[in-house]
mmCIF file with all atom_site columns, C-alpha atoms in Angstrom:
data_model
loop_
_atom_site.group_PDB
_atom_site.id
_atom_site.type_symbol
_atom_site.label_atom_id
_atom_site.label_alt_id
_atom_site.label_comp_id
_atom_site.label_asym_id
_atom_site.label_entity_id
_atom_site.label_seq_id
_atom_site.pdbx_PDB_ins_code
_atom_site.Cartn_x
_atom_site.Cartn_y
_atom_site.Cartn_z
_atom_site.occupancy
_atom_site.B_iso_or_equiv
_atom_site.pdbx_formal_charge
_atom_site.auth_seq_id
_atom_site.auth_comp_id
_atom_site.auth_asym_id
_atom_site.auth_atom_id
_atom_site.pdbx_PDB_model_num
ATOM 1   C CA . UNK A 1 1   ? 0.211   -0.025 -0.011 1.00 50.00 ? 21  UNK A CA 1
ATOM 2   C CA . UNK A 1 2   ? 1.395   3.385  -0.929 1.00 55.00 ? 22  UNK A CA 1
ATOM 3   C CA . UNK A 1 3   ? 2.067   5.791  1.689  1.00 63.00 ? 23  UNK A CA 1
ATOM 4   C CA . UNK A 1 4   ? -0.317  8.426  0.482  1.00 73.00 ? 24  UNK A CA 1
ATOM 5   C CA . UNK A 1 5   ? -3.147  5.796  0.293  1.00 75.00 ? 25  UNK A CA 1
ATOM 6   C CA . UNK A 1 6   ? -2.312  4.428  3.856  1.00 75.00 ? 26  UNK A CA 1
ATOM 7   C CA . UNK A 1 7   ? -2.399  8.086  5.276  1.00 78.00 ? 27  UNK A CA 1
ATOM 8   C CA . UNK A 1 8   ? -6.085  8.418  3.756  1.00 81.00 ? 28  UNK A CA 1
ATOM 9   C CA . UNK A 1 9   ? -7.012  5.182  5.287  1.00 81.00 ? 29  UNK A CA 1
ATOM 10  C CA . UNK A 1 10  ? -5.739  6.166  8.489  1.00 86.00 ? 30  UNK A CA 1
ATOM 11  C CA . UNK A 1 11  ? -7.593  9.560  8.594  1.00 86.00 ? 31  UNK A CA 1
ATOM 12  C CA . UNK A 1 12  ? -10.933 7.604  7.172  1.00 88.00 ? 32  UNK A CA 1
ATOM 13  C CA . UNK A 1 13  ? -10.552 5.222  10.034 1.00 92.00 ? 33  UNK A CA 1
ATOM 14  C CA . UNK A 1 14  ? -9.953  8.024  12.564 1.00 91.00 ? 34  UNK A CA 1
ATOM 15  C CA . UNK A 1 15  ? -13.063 10.216 11.277 1.00 90.00 ? 35  UNK A CA 1
ATOM 16  C CA . UNK A 1 16  ? -15.389 6.953  11.210 1.00 93.00 ? 36  UNK A CA 1
ATOM 17  C CA . UNK A 1 17  ? -14.158 5.832  14.585 1.00 91.00 ? 37  UNK A CA 1
ATOM 18  C CA . UNK A 1 18  ? -14.759 9.051  16.222 1.00 89.00 ? 38  UNK A CA 1
ATOM 19  C CA . UNK A 1 19  ? -18.232 9.015  15.046 1.00 90.00 ? 39  UNK A CA 1
ATOM 20  C CA . UNK A 1 20  ? -18.912 5.437  15.842 1.00 90.00 ? 40  UNK A CA 1
ATOM 21  C CA . UNK A 1 21  ? -17.689 5.916  19.336 1.00 86.00 ? 41  UNK A CA 1
ATOM 22  C CA . UNK A 1 22  ? -19.687 8.803  19.968 1.00 81.00 ? 42  UNK A CA 1
ATOM 23  C CA . UNK A 1 23  ? -22.726 7.012  18.693 1.00 85.00 ? 43  UNK A CA 1
ATOM 24  C CA . UNK A 1 24  ? -21.590 3.820  20.566 1.00 86.00 ? 44  UNK A CA 1
ATOM 25  C CA . UNK A 1 25  ? -19.111 4.048  23.407 1.00 81.00 ? 45  UNK A CA 1
ATOM 26  C CA . UNK A 1 26  ? -18.662 0.425  23.271 1.00 84.00 ? 46  UNK A CA 1
ATOM 27  C CA . UNK A 1 27  ? -18.035 0.051  19.590 1.00 88.00 ? 47  UNK A CA 1
ATOM 28  C CA . UNK A 1 28  ? -15.516 -2.504 18.679 1.00 90.00 ? 48  UNK A CA 1
ATOM 29  C CA . UNK A 1 29  ? -12.792 -2.655 16.485 1.00 92.00 ? 49  UNK A CA 1
ATOM 30  C CA . UNK A 1 30  ? -14.944 -4.902 14.028 1.00 93.00 ? 50  UNK A CA 1
ATOM 31  C CA . UNK A 1 31  ? -17.628 -2.239 13.924 1.00 92.00 ? 51  UNK A CA 1
ATOM 32  C CA . UNK A 1 32  ? -15.332 0.446  13.036 1.00 92.00 ? 52  UNK A CA 1
ATOM 33  C CA . UNK A 1 33  ? -13.700 -1.488 10.153 1.00 92.00 ? 53  UNK A CA 1
ATOM 34  C CA . UNK A 1 34  ? -17.094 -2.395 8.844  1.00 91.00 ? 54  UNK A CA 1
ATOM 35  C CA . UNK A 1 35  ? -18.242 1.305  9.272  1.00 92.00 ? 55  UNK A CA 1
ATOM 36  C CA . UNK A 1 36  ? -15.079 2.465  7.544  1.00 89.00 ? 56  UNK A CA 1
ATOM 37  C CA . UNK A 1 37  ? -15.351 -0.028 4.693  1.00 89.00 ? 57  UNK A CA 1
ATOM 38  C CA . UNK A 1 38  ? -12.184 -1.709 5.322  1.00 87.00 ? 58  UNK A CA 1
ATOM 39  C CA . UNK A 1 39  ? -11.322 -5.005 6.975  1.00 89.00 ? 59  UNK A CA 1
ATOM 40  C CA . UNK A 1 40  ? -10.249 -5.664 10.372 1.00 89.00 ? 60  UNK A CA 1
ATOM 41  C CA . UNK A 1 41  ? -6.697  -6.129 9.450  1.00 90.00 ? 61  UNK A CA 1
ATOM 42  C CA . UNK A 1 42  ? -6.257  -2.544 8.107  1.00 89.00 ? 62  UNK A CA 1
ATOM 43  C CA . UNK A 1 43  ? -7.594  -1.065 11.042 1.00 91.00 ? 63  UNK A CA 1
ATOM 44  C CA . UNK A 1 44  ? -5.246  -2.916 13.420 1.00 92.00 ? 64  UNK A CA 1
ATOM 45  C CA . UNK A 1 45  ? -2.446  -2.199 10.909 1.00 91.00 ? 65  UNK A CA 1
ATOM 46  C CA . UNK A 1 46  ? -2.810  1.469  11.843 1.00 92.00 ? 66  UNK A CA 1
ATOM 47  C CA . UNK A 1 47  ? -3.991  0.867  15.598 1.00 92.00 ? 67  UNK A CA 1
ATOM 48  C CA . UNK A 1 48  ? -2.566  -2.096 17.394 1.00 93.00 ? 68  UNK A CA 1
ATOM 49  C CA . UNK A 1 49  ? -5.400  -1.821 19.928 1.00 90.00 ? 69  UNK A CA 1
ATOM 50  C CA . UNK A 1 50  ? -8.792  -0.058 20.571 1.00 88.00 ? 70  UNK A CA 1
ATOM 51  C CA . UNK A 1 51  ? -6.695  2.022  23.266 1.00 86.00 ? 71  UNK A CA 1
ATOM 52  C CA . UNK A 1 52  ? -4.395  3.045  20.543 1.00 90.00 ? 72  UNK A CA 1
ATOM 53  C CA . UNK A 1 53  ? -7.108  4.161  18.401 1.00 91.00 ? 73  UNK A CA 1
ATOM 54  C CA . UNK A 1 54  ? -8.702  6.394  21.293 1.00 87.00 ? 74  UNK A CA 1
ATOM 55  C CA . UNK A 1 55  ? -5.183  7.640  22.012 1.00 87.00 ? 75  UNK A CA 1
ATOM 56  C CA . UNK A 1 56  ? -4.905  8.797  18.533 1.00 89.00 ? 76  UNK A CA 1
ATOM 57  C CA . UNK A 1 57  ? -8.220  10.321 18.555 1.00 89.00 ? 77  UNK A CA 1
ATOM 58  C CA . UNK A 1 58  ? -7.447  12.353 21.647 1.00 88.00 ? 78  UNK A CA 1
ATOM 59  C CA . UNK A 1 59  ? -4.231  13.343 20.444 1.00 89.00 ? 79  UNK A CA 1
ATOM 60  C CA . UNK A 1 60  ? -6.108  15.048 17.317 1.00 89.00 ? 80  UNK A CA 1
ATOM 61  C CA . UNK A 1 61  ? -8.575  16.564 19.720 1.00 88.00 ? 81  UNK A CA 1
ATOM 62  C CA . UNK A 1 62  ? -5.810  18.165 21.553 1.00 89.00 ? 82  UNK A CA 1
ATOM 63  C CA . UNK A 1 63  ? -4.202  19.323 18.479 1.00 91.00 ? 83  UNK A CA 1
ATOM 64  C CA . UNK A 1 64  ? -7.608  21.198 17.392 1.00 91.00 ? 84  UNK A CA 1
ATOM 65  C CA . UNK A 1 65  ? -8.041  22.863 21.015 1.00 92.00 ? 85  UNK A CA 1
ATOM 66  C CA . UNK A 1 66  ? -4.164  24.191 21.000 1.00 93.00 ? 86  UNK A CA 1
ATOM 67  C CA . UNK A 1 67  ? -5.115  25.782 17.455 1.00 94.00 ? 87  UNK A CA 1
ATOM 68  C CA . UNK A 1 68  ? -8.203  27.118 18.504 1.00 93.00 ? 88  UNK A CA 1
ATOM 69  C CA . UNK A 1 69  ? -6.627  28.691 21.898 1.00 95.00 ? 89  UNK A CA 1
ATOM 70  C CA . UNK A 1 70  ? -4.003  30.147 19.648 1.00 95.00 ? 90  UNK A CA 1
ATOM 71  C CA . UNK A 1 71  ? -6.478  31.579 17.191 1.00 94.00 ? 91  UNK A CA 1
ATOM 72  C CA . UNK A 1 72  ? -8.858  32.829 19.819 1.00 93.00 ? 92  UNK A CA 1
ATOM 73  C CA . UNK A 1 73  ? -5.950  35.116 21.224 1.00 93.00 ? 93  UNK A CA 1
ATOM 74  C CA . UNK A 1 74  ? -3.956  36.082 18.188 1.00 93.00 ? 94  UNK A CA 1
ATOM 75  C CA . UNK A 1 75  ? -3.663  39.646 17.668 1.00 92.00 ? 95  UNK A CA 1
ATOM 76  C CA . UNK A 1 76  ? -5.716  40.485 20.793 1.00 94.00 ? 96  UNK A CA 1
ATOM 77  C CA . UNK A 1 77  ? -3.517  42.837 23.191 1.00 94.00 ? 97  UNK A CA 1
ATOM 78  C CA . UNK A 1 78  ? -6.207  43.331 25.930 1.00 96.00 ? 98  UNK A CA 1
ATOM 79  C CA . UNK A 1 79  ? -5.685  40.077 28.189 1.00 96.00 ? 99  UNK A CA 1
ATOM 80  C CA . UNK A 1 80  ? -9.295  39.859 29.349 1.00 96.00 ? 100 UNK A CA 1
ATOM 81  C CA . UNK A 1 81  ? -10.591 39.790 25.557 1.00 96.00 ? 101 UNK A CA 1
ATOM 82  C CA . UNK A 1 82  ? -7.741  37.339 24.871 1.00 96.00 ? 102 UNK A CA 1
ATOM 83  C CA . UNK A 1 83  ? -8.662  35.000 27.548 1.00 96.00 ? 103 UNK A CA 1
ATOM 84  C CA . UNK A 1 84  ? -12.582 35.363 26.680 1.00 95.00 ? 104 UNK A CA 1
ATOM 85  C CA . UNK A 1 85  ? -12.034 34.818 22.934 1.00 95.00 ? 105 UNK A CA 1
ATOM 86  C CA . UNK A 1 86  ? -9.730  31.786 23.511 1.00 95.00 ? 106 UNK A CA 1
ATOM 87  C CA . UNK A 1 87  ? -12.210 30.299 26.037 1.00 93.00 ? 107 UNK A CA 1
ATOM 88  C CA . UNK A 1 88  ? -15.066 30.732 23.459 1.00 93.00 ? 108 UNK A CA 1
ATOM 89  C CA . UNK A 1 89  ? -12.847 29.215 20.563 1.00 93.00 ? 109 UNK A CA 1
ATOM 90  C CA . UNK A 1 90  ? -12.025 26.502 22.803 1.00 91.00 ? 110 UNK A CA 1
ATOM 91  C CA . UNK A 1 91  ? -15.581 25.501 23.427 1.00 90.00 ? 111 UNK A CA 1
ATOM 92  C CA . UNK A 1 92  ? -16.364 25.287 19.945 1.00 86.00 ? 112 UNK A CA 1
ATOM 93  C CA . UNK A 1 93  ? -13.771 22.450 19.969 1.00 84.00 ? 113 UNK A CA 1
ATOM 94  C CA . UNK A 1 94  ? -14.414 20.759 23.321 1.00 83.00 ? 114 UNK A CA 1
ATOM 95  C CA . UNK A 1 95  ? -18.113 20.567 22.654 1.00 82.00 ? 115 UNK A CA 1
ATOM 96  C CA . UNK A 1 96  ? -17.490 18.463 19.514 1.00 79.00 ? 116 UNK A CA 1
ATOM 97  C CA . UNK A 1 97  ? -15.059 16.283 21.525 1.00 82.00 ? 117 UNK A CA 1
ATOM 98  C CA . UNK A 1 98  ? -16.648 16.392 24.961 1.00 81.00 ? 118 UNK A CA 1
ATOM 99  C CA . UNK A 1 99  ? -17.973 12.700 24.744 1.00 77.00 ? 119 UNK A CA 1
ATOM 100 C CA . UNK A 1 100 ? -14.790 11.552 23.467 1.00 79.00 ? 120 UNK A CA 1
ATOM 101 C CA . UNK A 1 101 ? -12.803 12.881 26.741 1.00 77.00 ? 121 UNK A CA 1
ATOM 102 C CA . UNK A 1 102 ? -15.529 11.006 28.635 1.00 74.00 ? 122 UNK A CA 1
ATOM 103 C CA . UNK A 1 103 ? -14.881 7.856  26.578 1.00 74.00 ? 123 UNK A CA 1
ATOM 104 C CA . UNK A 1 104 ? -11.067 8.515  26.956 1.00 74.00 ? 124 UNK A CA 1
ATOM 105 C CA . UNK A 1 105 ? -11.053 8.225  30.725 1.00 70.00 ? 125 UNK A CA 1
ATOM 106 C CA . UNK A 1 106 ? -11.963 4.759  30.591 1.00 68.00 ? 126 UNK A CA 1
ATOM 107 C CA . UNK A 1 107 ? -8.755  3.821  28.621 1.00 66.00 ? 127 UNK A CA 1
ATOM 108 C CA . UNK A 1 108 ? -6.459  6.789  29.021 1.00 69.00 ? 128 UNK A CA 1
ATOM 109 C CA . UNK A 1 109 ? -5.757  8.508  32.285 1.00 67.00 ? 129 UNK A CA 1
ATOM 110 C CA . UNK A 1 110 ? -6.952  12.094 33.250 1.00 73.00 ? 130 UNK A CA 1
ATOM 111 C CA . UNK A 1 111 ? -3.058  12.510 33.714 1.00 77.00 ? 131 UNK A CA 1
ATOM 112 C CA . UNK A 1 112 ? -2.147  11.524 30.305 1.00 81.00 ? 132 UNK A CA 1
ATOM 113 C CA . UNK A 1 113 ? -4.778  14.151 28.885 1.00 83.00 ? 133 UNK A CA 1
ATOM 114 C CA . UNK A 1 114 ? -3.582  16.667 31.215 1.00 84.00 ? 134 UNK A CA 1
ATOM 115 C CA . UNK A 1 115 ? 0.027   15.922 29.829 1.00 88.00 ? 135 UNK A CA 1
ATOM 116 C CA . UNK A 1 116 ? -1.400  16.482 26.274 1.00 88.00 ? 136 UNK A CA 1
ATOM 117 C CA . UNK A 1 117 ? -2.826  19.808 27.229 1.00 91.00 ? 137 UNK A CA 1
ATOM 118 C CA . UNK A 1 118 ? 0.341   21.099 28.987 1.00 94.00 ? 138 UNK A CA 1
ATOM 119 C CA . UNK A 1 119 ? 1.213   23.812 25.915 1.00 94.00 ? 139 UNK A CA 1
ATOM 120 C CA . UNK A 1 120 ? -2.625  25.078 26.164 1.00 94.00 ? 140 UNK A CA 1
ATOM 121 C CA . UNK A 1 121 ? -2.395  25.431 29.819 1.00 95.00 ? 141 UNK A CA 1
ATOM 122 C CA . UNK A 1 122 ? 1.037   26.903 29.675 1.00 97.00 ? 142 UNK A CA 1
ATOM 123 C CA . UNK A 1 123 ? -0.320  29.520 27.019 1.00 96.00 ? 143 UNK A CA 1
ATOM 124 C CA . UNK A 1 124 ? -3.352  30.240 29.222 1.00 96.00 ? 144 UNK A CA 1
ATOM 125 C CA . UNK A 1 125 ? -0.748  30.979 31.881 1.00 97.00 ? 145 UNK A CA 1
ATOM 126 C CA . UNK A 1 126 ? 1.079   33.587 29.858 1.00 97.00 ? 146 UNK A CA 1
ATOM 127 C CA . UNK A 1 127 ? -1.952  35.515 29.381 1.00 97.00 ? 147 UNK A CA 1
ATOM 128 C CA . UNK A 1 128 ? -3.142  35.317 32.843 1.00 97.00 ? 148 UNK A CA 1
ATOM 129 C CA . UNK A 1 129 ? 0.285   36.476 34.011 1.00 97.00 ? 149 UNK A CA 1
ATOM 130 C CA . UNK A 1 130 ? 0.055   39.476 31.477 1.00 96.00 ? 150 UNK A CA 1
ATOM 131 C CA . UNK A 1 131 ? -3.365  40.334 32.916 1.00 97.00 ? 151 UNK A CA 1
ATOM 132 C CA . UNK A 1 132 ? -1.960  40.190 36.639 1.00 97.00 ? 152 UNK A CA 1
ATOM 133 C CA . UNK A 1 133 ? 1.027   42.116 35.762 1.00 97.00 ? 153 UNK A CA 1
ATOM 134 C CA . UNK A 1 134 ? -1.188  44.784 34.012 1.00 96.00 ? 154 UNK A CA 1
ATOM 135 C CA . UNK A 1 135 ? -3.647  44.912 36.930 1.00 96.00 ? 155 UNK A CA 1
ATOM 136 C CA . UNK A 1 136 ? -6.682  43.580 34.896 1.00 95.00 ? 156 UNK A CA 1
ATOM 137 C CA . UNK A 1 137 ? -6.977  40.393 36.854 1.00 97.00 ? 157 UNK A CA 1
ATOM 138 C CA . UNK A 1 138 ? -6.490  40.157 40.526 1.00 96.00 ? 158 UNK A CA 1
ATOM 139 C CA . UNK A 1 139 ? -6.266  36.571 41.968 1.00 95.00 ? 159 UNK A CA 1
ATOM 140 C CA . UNK A 1 140 ? -4.543  35.030 45.258 1.00 95.00 ? 160 UNK A CA 1
ATOM 141 C CA . UNK A 1 141 ? -3.291  32.504 42.781 1.00 96.00 ? 161 UNK A CA 1
ATOM 142 C CA . UNK A 1 142 ? -0.243  32.595 40.717 1.00 97.00 ? 162 UNK A CA 1
ATOM 143 C CA . UNK A 1 143 ? -0.902  32.434 36.944 1.00 97.00 ? 163 UNK A CA 1
ATOM 144 C CA . UNK A 1 144 ? 0.215   28.839 36.515 1.00 97.00 ? 164 UNK A CA 1
ATOM 145 C CA . UNK A 1 145 ? -2.166  27.774 39.238 1.00 97.00 ? 165 UNK A CA 1
ATOM 146 C CA . UNK A 1 146 ? -5.055  29.617 37.980 1.00 97.00 ? 166 UNK A CA 1
ATOM 147 C CA . UNK A 1 147 ? -4.310  28.192 34.408 1.00 96.00 ? 167 UNK A CA 1
ATOM 148 C CA . UNK A 1 148 ? -4.987  24.733 36.261 1.00 95.00 ? 168 UNK A CA 1
ATOM 149 C CA . UNK A 1 149 ? -8.322  25.953 37.659 1.00 95.00 ? 169 UNK A CA 1
ATOM 150 C CA . UNK A 1 150 ? -9.465  27.237 34.153 1.00 94.00 ? 170 UNK A CA 1
ATOM 151 C CA . UNK A 1 151 ? -8.489  23.613 32.558 1.00 92.00 ? 171 UNK A CA 1
ATOM 152 C CA . UNK A 1 152 ? -10.842 22.246 35.368 1.00 90.00 ? 172 UNK A CA 1
ATOM 153 C CA . UNK A 1 153 ? -13.516 24.465 34.845 1.00 91.00 ? 173 UNK A CA 1
ATOM 154 C CA . UNK A 1 154 ? -13.428 23.294 30.997 1.00 90.00 ? 174 UNK A CA 1
ATOM 155 C CA . UNK A 1 155 ? -13.563 19.591 32.109 1.00 88.00 ? 175 UNK A CA 1
ATOM 156 C CA . UNK A 1 156 ? -16.342 20.294 34.834 1.00 90.00 ? 176 UNK A CA 1
ATOM 157 C CA . UNK A 1 157 ? -18.573 22.292 32.124 1.00 91.00 ? 177 UNK A CA 1
ATOM 158 C CA . UNK A 1 158 ? -18.031 19.419 29.489 1.00 89.00 ? 178 UNK A CA 1
ATOM 159 C CA . UNK A 1 159 ? -19.187 16.798 32.296 1.00 88.00 ? 179 UNK A CA 1
ATOM 160 C CA . UNK A 1 160 ? -22.323 18.869 33.153 1.00 92.00 ? 180 UNK A CA 1
ATOM 161 C CA . UNK A 1 161 ? -23.304 19.207 29.603 1.00 91.00 ? 181 UNK A CA 1
ATOM 162 C CA . UNK A 1 162 ? -22.976 15.414 29.043 1.00 87.00 ? 182 UNK A CA 1
ATOM 163 C CA . UNK A 1 163 ? -24.929 14.999 32.227 1.00 89.00 ? 183 UNK A CA 1
ATOM 164 C CA . UNK A 1 164 ? -27.763 17.297 31.238 1.00 93.00 ? 184 UNK A CA 1
ATOM 165 C CA . UNK A 1 165 ? -26.973 19.886 33.790 1.00 96.00 ? 185 UNK A CA 1
ATOM 166 C CA . UNK A 1 166 ? -26.113 22.453 31.323 1.00 93.00 ? 186 UNK A CA 1
ATOM 167 C CA . UNK A 1 167 ? -27.417 23.274 27.749 1.00 93.00 ? 187 UNK A CA 1
ATOM 168 C CA . UNK A 1 168 ? -24.517 22.970 25.283 1.00 89.00 ? 188 UNK A CA 1
ATOM 169 C CA . UNK A 1 169 ? -25.265 26.286 23.585 1.00 89.00 ? 189 UNK A CA 1
ATOM 170 C CA . UNK A 1 170 ? -24.823 27.940 27.019 1.00 90.00 ? 190 UNK A CA 1
ATOM 171 C CA . UNK A 1 171 ? -21.470 26.256 27.877 1.00 91.00 ? 191 UNK A CA 1
ATOM 172 C CA . UNK A 1 172 ? -18.914 28.345 25.923 1.00 92.00 ? 192 UNK A CA 1
ATOM 173 C CA . UNK A 1 173 ? -20.448 31.765 27.201 1.00 93.00 ? 193 UNK A CA 1
ATOM 174 C CA . UNK A 1 174 ? -20.344 29.826 30.961 1.00 93.00 ? 194 UNK A CA 1
ATOM 175 C CA . UNK A 1 175 ? -16.831 29.013 30.391 1.00 93.00 ? 195 UNK A CA 1
ATOM 176 C CA . UNK A 1 176 ? -15.629 32.228 29.187 1.00 95.00 ? 196 UNK A CA 1
ATOM 177 C CA . UNK A 1 177 ? -17.524 34.416 31.952 1.00 96.00 ? 197 UNK A CA 1
ATOM 178 C CA . UNK A 1 178 ? -16.438 31.572 34.789 1.00 95.00 ? 198 UNK A CA 1
ATOM 179 C CA . UNK A 1 179 ? -12.622 31.965 33.643 1.00 95.00 ? 199 UNK A CA 1
ATOM 180 C CA . UNK A 1 180 ? -12.815 36.020 33.730 1.00 97.00 ? 200 UNK A CA 1
ATOM 181 C CA . UNK A 1 181 ? -14.501 35.944 37.178 1.00 97.00 ? 201 UNK A CA 1
ATOM 182 C CA . UNK A 1 182 ? -12.043 33.239 38.761 1.00 95.00 ? 202 UNK A CA 1
ATOM 183 C CA . UNK A 1 183 ? -9.176  35.809 37.340 1.00 96.00 ? 203 UNK A CA 1
ATOM 184 C CA . UNK A 1 184 ? -10.743 38.576 39.246 1.00 95.00 ? 204 UNK A CA 1
ATOM 185 C CA . UNK A 1 185 ? -13.027 40.395 36.825 1.00 95.00 ? 205 UNK A CA 1
ATOM 186 C CA . UNK A 1 186 ? -16.320 41.861 38.325 1.00 95.00 ? 206 UNK A CA 1
ATOM 187 C CA . UNK A 1 187 ? -19.175 39.518 37.216 1.00 96.00 ? 207 UNK A CA 1
ATOM 188 C CA . UNK A 1 188 ? -20.924 42.388 35.380 1.00 96.00 ? 208 UNK A CA 1
ATOM 189 C CA . UNK A 1 189 ? -17.941 43.206 33.376 1.00 95.00 ? 209 UNK A CA 1
ATOM 190 C CA . UNK A 1 190 ? -17.252 39.660 32.619 1.00 96.00 ? 210 UNK A CA 1
ATOM 191 C CA . UNK A 1 191 ? -20.742 39.180 31.162 1.00 95.00 ? 211 UNK A CA 1
ATOM 192 C CA . UNK A 1 192 ? -20.619 42.476 29.208 1.00 95.00 ? 212 UNK A CA 1
ATOM 193 C CA . UNK A 1 193 ? -17.302 41.396 27.575 1.00 95.00 ? 213 UNK A CA 1
ATOM 194 C CA . UNK A 1 194 ? -18.247 38.132 26.633 1.00 95.00 ? 214 UNK A CA 1
ATOM 195 C CA . UNK A 1 195 ? -21.503 39.249 25.238 1.00 93.00 ? 215 UNK A CA 1
ATOM 196 C CA . UNK A 1 196 ? -19.676 41.661 23.116 1.00 93.00 ? 216 UNK A CA 1
ATOM 197 C CA . UNK A 1 197 ? -17.954 38.754 21.731 1.00 89.00 ? 217 UNK A CA 1
ATOM 198 C CA . UNK A 1 198 ? -20.681 36.378 20.925 1.00 67.00 ? 218 UNK A CA 1
ATOM 199 C CA . UNK A 1 199 ? -21.239 37.451 17.293 1.00 56.00 ? 219 UNK A CA 1
ATOM 200 C CA . UNK A 1 200 ? -17.862 36.596 16.863 1.00 47.00 ? 220 UNK A CA 1
ATOM 201 C CA . UNK A 1 201 ? -18.454 33.111 18.002 1.00 46.00 ? 221 UNK A CA 1
ATOM 202 C CA . UNK A 1 202 ? -21.549 32.787 15.794 1.00 43.00 ? 222 UNK A CA 1
ATOM 203 C CA . UNK A 1 203 ? -19.613 33.999 12.755 1.00 41.00 ? 223 UNK A CA 1
ATOM 204 C CA . UNK A 1 204 ? -17.021 31.454 13.499 1.00 44.00 ? 224 UNK A CA 1
ATOM 205 C CA . UNK A 1 205 ? -19.696 28.757 13.750 1.00 42.00 ? 225 UNK A CA 1
ATOM 206 C CA . UNK A 1 206 ? -21.247 29.807 10.450 1.00 41.00 ? 226 UNK A CA 1
ATOM 207 C CA . UNK A 1 207 ? -17.854 29.883 8.664  1.00 41.00 ? 227 UNK A CA 1
ATOM 208 C CA . UNK A 1 208 ? -16.794 26.500 9.944  1.00 41.00 ? 228 UNK A CA 1
ATOM 209 C CA . UNK A 1 209 ? -20.290 25.155 8.563  1.00 37.00 ? 229 UNK A CA 1
ATOM 210 C CA . UNK A 1 210 ? -19.390 26.243 5.001  1.00 38.00 ? 230 UNK A CA 1
ATOM 211 C CA . UNK A 1 211 ? -18.004 23.623 2.563  1.00 35.00 ? 231 UNK A CA 1
ATOM 212 C CA . UNK A 1 212 ? -14.320 23.254 3.690  1.00 38.00 ? 232 UNK A CA 1
ATOM 213 C CA . UNK A 1 213 ? -14.696 24.853 7.105  1.00 41.00 ? 233 UNK A CA 1
ATOM 214 C CA . UNK A 1 214 ? -15.064 21.857 9.111  1.00 40.00 ? 234 UNK A CA 1
ATOM 215 C CA . UNK A 1 215 ? -11.875 20.696 8.107  1.00 40.00 ? 235 UNK A CA 1
ATOM 216 C CA . UNK A 1 216 ? -10.281 23.769 9.736  1.00 36.00 ? 236 UNK A CA 1
ATOM 217 C CA . UNK A 1 217 ? -11.326 22.448 13.234 1.00 38.00 ? 237 UNK A CA 1
ATOM 218 C CA . UNK A 1 218 ? -10.804 18.926 12.763 1.00 38.00 ? 238 UNK A CA 1
ATOM 219 C CA . UNK A 1 219 ? -7.770  18.550 10.690 1.00 32.00 ? 239 UNK A CA 1
#
């Protein structure tokens, strides 16, 4: 099999596997192979175990989160706006993968997931440090610790949506406001800032739905 064809097969298997696992968390490698239109041996040729396949899907999800976080804060000087935009952008990706994270916890420890998110956490800490230095944020926690808090806010909201305790379409706004408030911004100002950015989030979603747009978040 040529390298190009092998890469195409791997990408298709990953895409189909994500769909199948979100539909049925107990989907077997045989089910995934049938849905992808390949033989079982082909799936195992790329992924030696179901755990390896899930790990690869988590890696792809983390890459997408990292790109979303970077694009959200790109070109934004104000730390509060950068934090809010990054949170809104990340939720667009996190919402898509939240069931995968719940599934991954069965085979990949949370420690492993957090390790994969280290670059995102460090970037968040840098934004928080800038805000603390400029007096935009006030917190008894150092920036590095506050970044861990923000990471847990995201995981907590993913679990809340999965459990039906929070509507998915409110979670992005809730995440952004909660992160700003936990960084010391007054609740009213946090709500005002996030509200002013919501048209940006809507236009981003609209762009992602255009032909070719979906690939920007998933590739």
